[in-house]
DNA sequence: CCGCATCCATTTTGATACTG
DNA sequence: CAGTATCAAAATGGATGCGG
């Protein structure tokens, strides 16, 4: 074989590699916060919505569905009077959550320094 | 004081907290890959573009500028014939990169399991 | 009232062409 | 080489509606 065509993309740096997709679900605007939020135990939909400032219900349910099909989050339906839907991390999700938590913690810890740098560079928000 | 208005948002879960902004720069579609990519040492613009499959020049320069104003990435200009611009992690960026690397590593490691789960749920890509 | 689907205005992203 | 300008496509969020 000539080895001319890379056969299977192997890392998240390849746009066609499955791990790229997973990374996009997880390292996304809301993914990190949703998963981190679920570390405290199973949460109701509206609790998540209220915990994660600025998220829309649409994005929340969209991301939850995505994470559910990835096997990172489990959706439980309690058929009670006002129907209760609860979301929880799977074992796989718990594992991931630890990594994300350390990321969020680091960001929280260093934000002041970063802010100071940003002031020096001339404030650009976004 | 009546405490009626939350004075200062304190975590990334508040949409107005500065750490939310930082998290968005870092835990974004491209931020994670760019920073991880820079772990190998300073890189030229076109190297980054070619290393990170699927990124557009626009998104690359936009994200690099953002990360630079955050003090995570440094932009160096060599005034040579064809002007050379190099990007490198700052010490702060290096610190962050370790966290992101462990995240990327985990995703790479677990992608097969996640794929299997997704098959069970009925494939939904995106 | 809770969870979510749908429609539409706004924002973000990407492909390509173009400049110093 | 290292970007910026331009325009089209997609993601996002808000409002709204609806079944349970």
PDB file of C-alpha atoms in Angstrom, chain A residues 24-112:
ATOM      1  CA  UNK A  24     -17.657  19.828  20.494  1.00  0.00           C
ATOM      2  CA  UNK A  25     -20.517  18.593  22.646  1.00  0.00           C
ATOM      3  CA  UNK A  26     -18.446  18.872  25.773  1.00  0.00           C
ATOM      4  CA  UNK A  27     -16.214  21.882  25.209  1.00  0.00           C
ATOM      5  CA  UNK A  28     -19.047  24.044  24.035  1.00  0.00           C
ATOM      6  CA  UNK A  29     -20.609  27.202  25.336  1.00  0.00           C
ATOM      7  CA  UNK A  30     -23.081  25.261  27.504  1.00  0.00           C
ATOM      8  CA  UNK A  31     -21.771  21.709  27.670  1.00  0.00           C
ATOM      9  CA  UNK A  32     -19.135  22.423  30.268  1.00  0.00           C
ATOM     10  CA  UNK A  33     -21.533  24.244  32.557  1.00  0.00           C
ATOM     11  CA  UNK A  34     -24.291  21.660  32.225  1.00  0.00           C
ATOM     12  CA  UNK A  35     -22.034  18.764  33.073  1.00  0.00           C
ATOM     13  CA  UNK A  36     -20.329  20.593  35.892  1.00  0.00           C
ATOM     14  CA  UNK A  37     -23.698  21.563  37.272  1.00  0.00           C
ATOM     15  CA  UNK A  38     -24.836  17.953  37.340  1.00  0.00           C
ATOM     16  CA  UNK A  39     -21.970  16.962  39.623  1.00  0.00           C
ATOM     17  CA  UNK A  40     -24.068  17.868  42.639  1.00  0.00           C
ATOM     18  CA  UNK A  41     -26.414  14.983  41.878  1.00  0.00           C
ATOM     19  CA  UNK A  42     -29.479  14.565  39.665  1.00  0.00           C
ATOM     20  CA  UNK A  43     -31.193  17.817  38.754  1.00  0.00           C
ATOM     21  CA  UNK A  44     -34.572  18.835  37.433  1.00  0.00           C
ATOM     22  CA  UNK A  45     -34.819  20.667  34.135  1.00  0.00           C
ATOM     23  CA  UNK A  46     -35.883  23.960  35.642  1.00  0.00           C
ATOM     24  CA  UNK A  47     -33.182  23.756  38.291  1.00  0.00           C
ATOM     25  CA  UNK A  48     -30.560  23.473  35.608  1.00  0.00           C
ATOM     26  CA  UNK A  49     -32.138  26.347  33.708  1.00  0.00           C
ATOM     27  CA  UNK A  50     -32.036  28.537  36.797  1.00  0.00           C
ATOM     28  CA  UNK A  51     -28.544  27.453  37.824  1.00  0.00           C
ATOM     29  CA  UNK A  52     -26.930  28.212  34.499  1.00  0.00           C
ATOM     30  CA  UNK A  53     -27.387  31.920  34.034  1.00  0.00           C
ATOM     31  CA  UNK A  54     -28.326  33.007  30.536  1.00  0.00           C
ATOM     32  CA  UNK A  55     -29.112  29.626  29.027  1.00  0.00           C
ATOM     33  CA  UNK A  56     -32.318  29.343  27.041  1.00  0.00           C
ATOM     34  CA  UNK A  57     -34.655  26.413  27.478  1.00  0.00           C
ATOM     35  CA  UNK A  58     -34.068  25.530  23.873  1.00  0.00           C
ATOM     36  CA  UNK A  59     -30.308  25.280  24.236  1.00  0.00           C
ATOM     37  CA  UNK A  60     -30.640  23.434  27.512  1.00  0.00           C
ATOM     38  CA  UNK A  61     -32.839  20.692  26.143  1.00  0.00           C
ATOM     39  CA  UNK A  62     -30.815  20.508  22.957  1.00  0.00           C
ATOM     40  CA  UNK A  63     -27.560  20.062  24.821  1.00  0.00           C
ATOM     41  CA  UNK A  64     -29.060  17.626  27.285  1.00  0.00           C
ATOM     42  CA  UNK A  65     -30.332  15.469  24.451  1.00  0.00           C
ATOM     43  CA  UNK A  66     -26.916  15.531  22.817  1.00  0.00           C
ATOM     44  CA  UNK A  67     -25.139  14.598  26.012  1.00  0.00           C
ATOM     45  CA  UNK A  68     -27.707  11.878  26.617  1.00  0.00           C
ATOM     46  CA  UNK A  69     -27.099  10.225  23.270  1.00  0.00           C
ATOM     47  CA  UNK A  70     -23.396  10.401  24.048  1.00  0.00           C
ATOM     48  CA  UNK A  71     -24.069   8.387  27.181  1.00  0.00           C
ATOM     49  CA  UNK A  72     -22.780  11.124  29.456  1.00  0.00           C
ATOM     50  CA  UNK A  73     -26.128  12.138  30.887  1.00  0.00           C
ATOM     51  CA  UNK A  74     -29.165  10.060  31.723  1.00  0.00           C
ATOM     52  CA  UNK A  75     -32.730  11.295  31.436  1.00  0.00           C
ATOM     53  CA  UNK A  76     -35.185   9.951  33.994  1.00  0.00           C
ATOM     54  CA  UNK A  77     -38.917  10.547  33.813  1.00  0.00           C
ATOM     55  CA  UNK A  78     -41.006  10.299  36.966  1.00  0.00           C
ATOM     56  CA  UNK A  79     -44.639   9.934  35.923  1.00  0.00           C
ATOM     57  CA  UNK A  80     -45.956  12.052  38.766  1.00  0.00           C
ATOM     58  CA  UNK A  81     -48.668  14.663  38.712  1.00  0.00           C
ATOM     59  CA  UNK A  82     -46.635  17.506  37.371  1.00  0.00           C
ATOM     60  CA  UNK A  83     -44.375  15.244  35.314  1.00  0.00           C
ATOM     61  CA  UNK A  84     -40.868  15.329  36.678  1.00  0.00           C
ATOM     62  CA  UNK A  85     -37.880  14.922  34.437  1.00  0.00           C
ATOM     63  CA  UNK A  86     -34.532  14.487  36.067  1.00  0.00           C
ATOM     64  CA  UNK A  87     -31.089  14.494  34.549  1.00  0.00           C
ATOM     65  CA  UNK A  88     -28.095  12.751  36.041  1.00  0.00           C
ATOM     66  CA  UNK A  89     -24.541  11.975  35.073  1.00  0.00           C
ATOM     67  CA  UNK A  90     -23.730   8.454  34.009  1.00  0.00           C
ATOM     68  CA  UNK A  91     -20.520   6.876  35.342  1.00  0.00           C
ATOM     69  CA  UNK A  92     -18.867   7.970  32.124  1.00  0.00           C
ATOM     70  CA  UNK A  93     -20.228  11.461  32.622  1.00  0.00           C
ATOM     71  CA  UNK A  94     -18.962  11.573  36.202  1.00  0.00           C
ATOM     72  CA  UNK A  95     -15.513  10.769  34.960  1.00  0.00           C
ATOM     73  CA  UNK A  96     -15.647  13.583  32.456  1.00  0.00           C
ATOM     74  CA  UNK A  97     -17.134  15.962  34.978  1.00  0.00           C
ATOM     75  CA  UNK A  98     -14.024  15.753  37.113  1.00  0.00           C
ATOM     76  CA  UNK A  99     -11.889  17.039  34.266  1.00  0.00           C
ATOM     77  CA  UNK A 100     -14.328  19.822  33.486  1.00  0.00           C
ATOM     78  CA  UNK A 101     -14.577  20.766  37.118  1.00  0.00           C
ATOM     79  CA  UNK A 102     -10.836  21.244  37.348  1.00  0.00           C
ATOM     80  CA  UNK A 103     -11.023  23.415  34.251  1.00  0.00           C
ATOM     81  CA  UNK A 104     -13.810  25.553  35.668  1.00  0.00           C
ATOM     82  CA  UNK A 105     -11.997  25.809  38.968  1.00  0.00           C
ATOM     83  CA  UNK A 106      -8.834  26.964  37.253  1.00  0.00           C
ATOM     84  CA  UNK A 107     -10.712  29.594  35.281  1.00  0.00           C
ATOM     85  CA  UNK A 108     -12.438  30.838  38.408  1.00  0.00           C
ATOM     86  CA  UNK A 109      -9.117  31.000  40.214  1.00  0.00           C
ATOM     87  CA  UNK A 110      -7.273  32.850  37.475  1.00  0.00           C
ATOM     88  CA  UNK A 111      -9.946  35.171  36.168  1.00  0.00           C
ATOM     89  CA  UNK A 112      -8.601  38.125  38.115  1.00  0.00           C
TER      90      UNK A 112
END
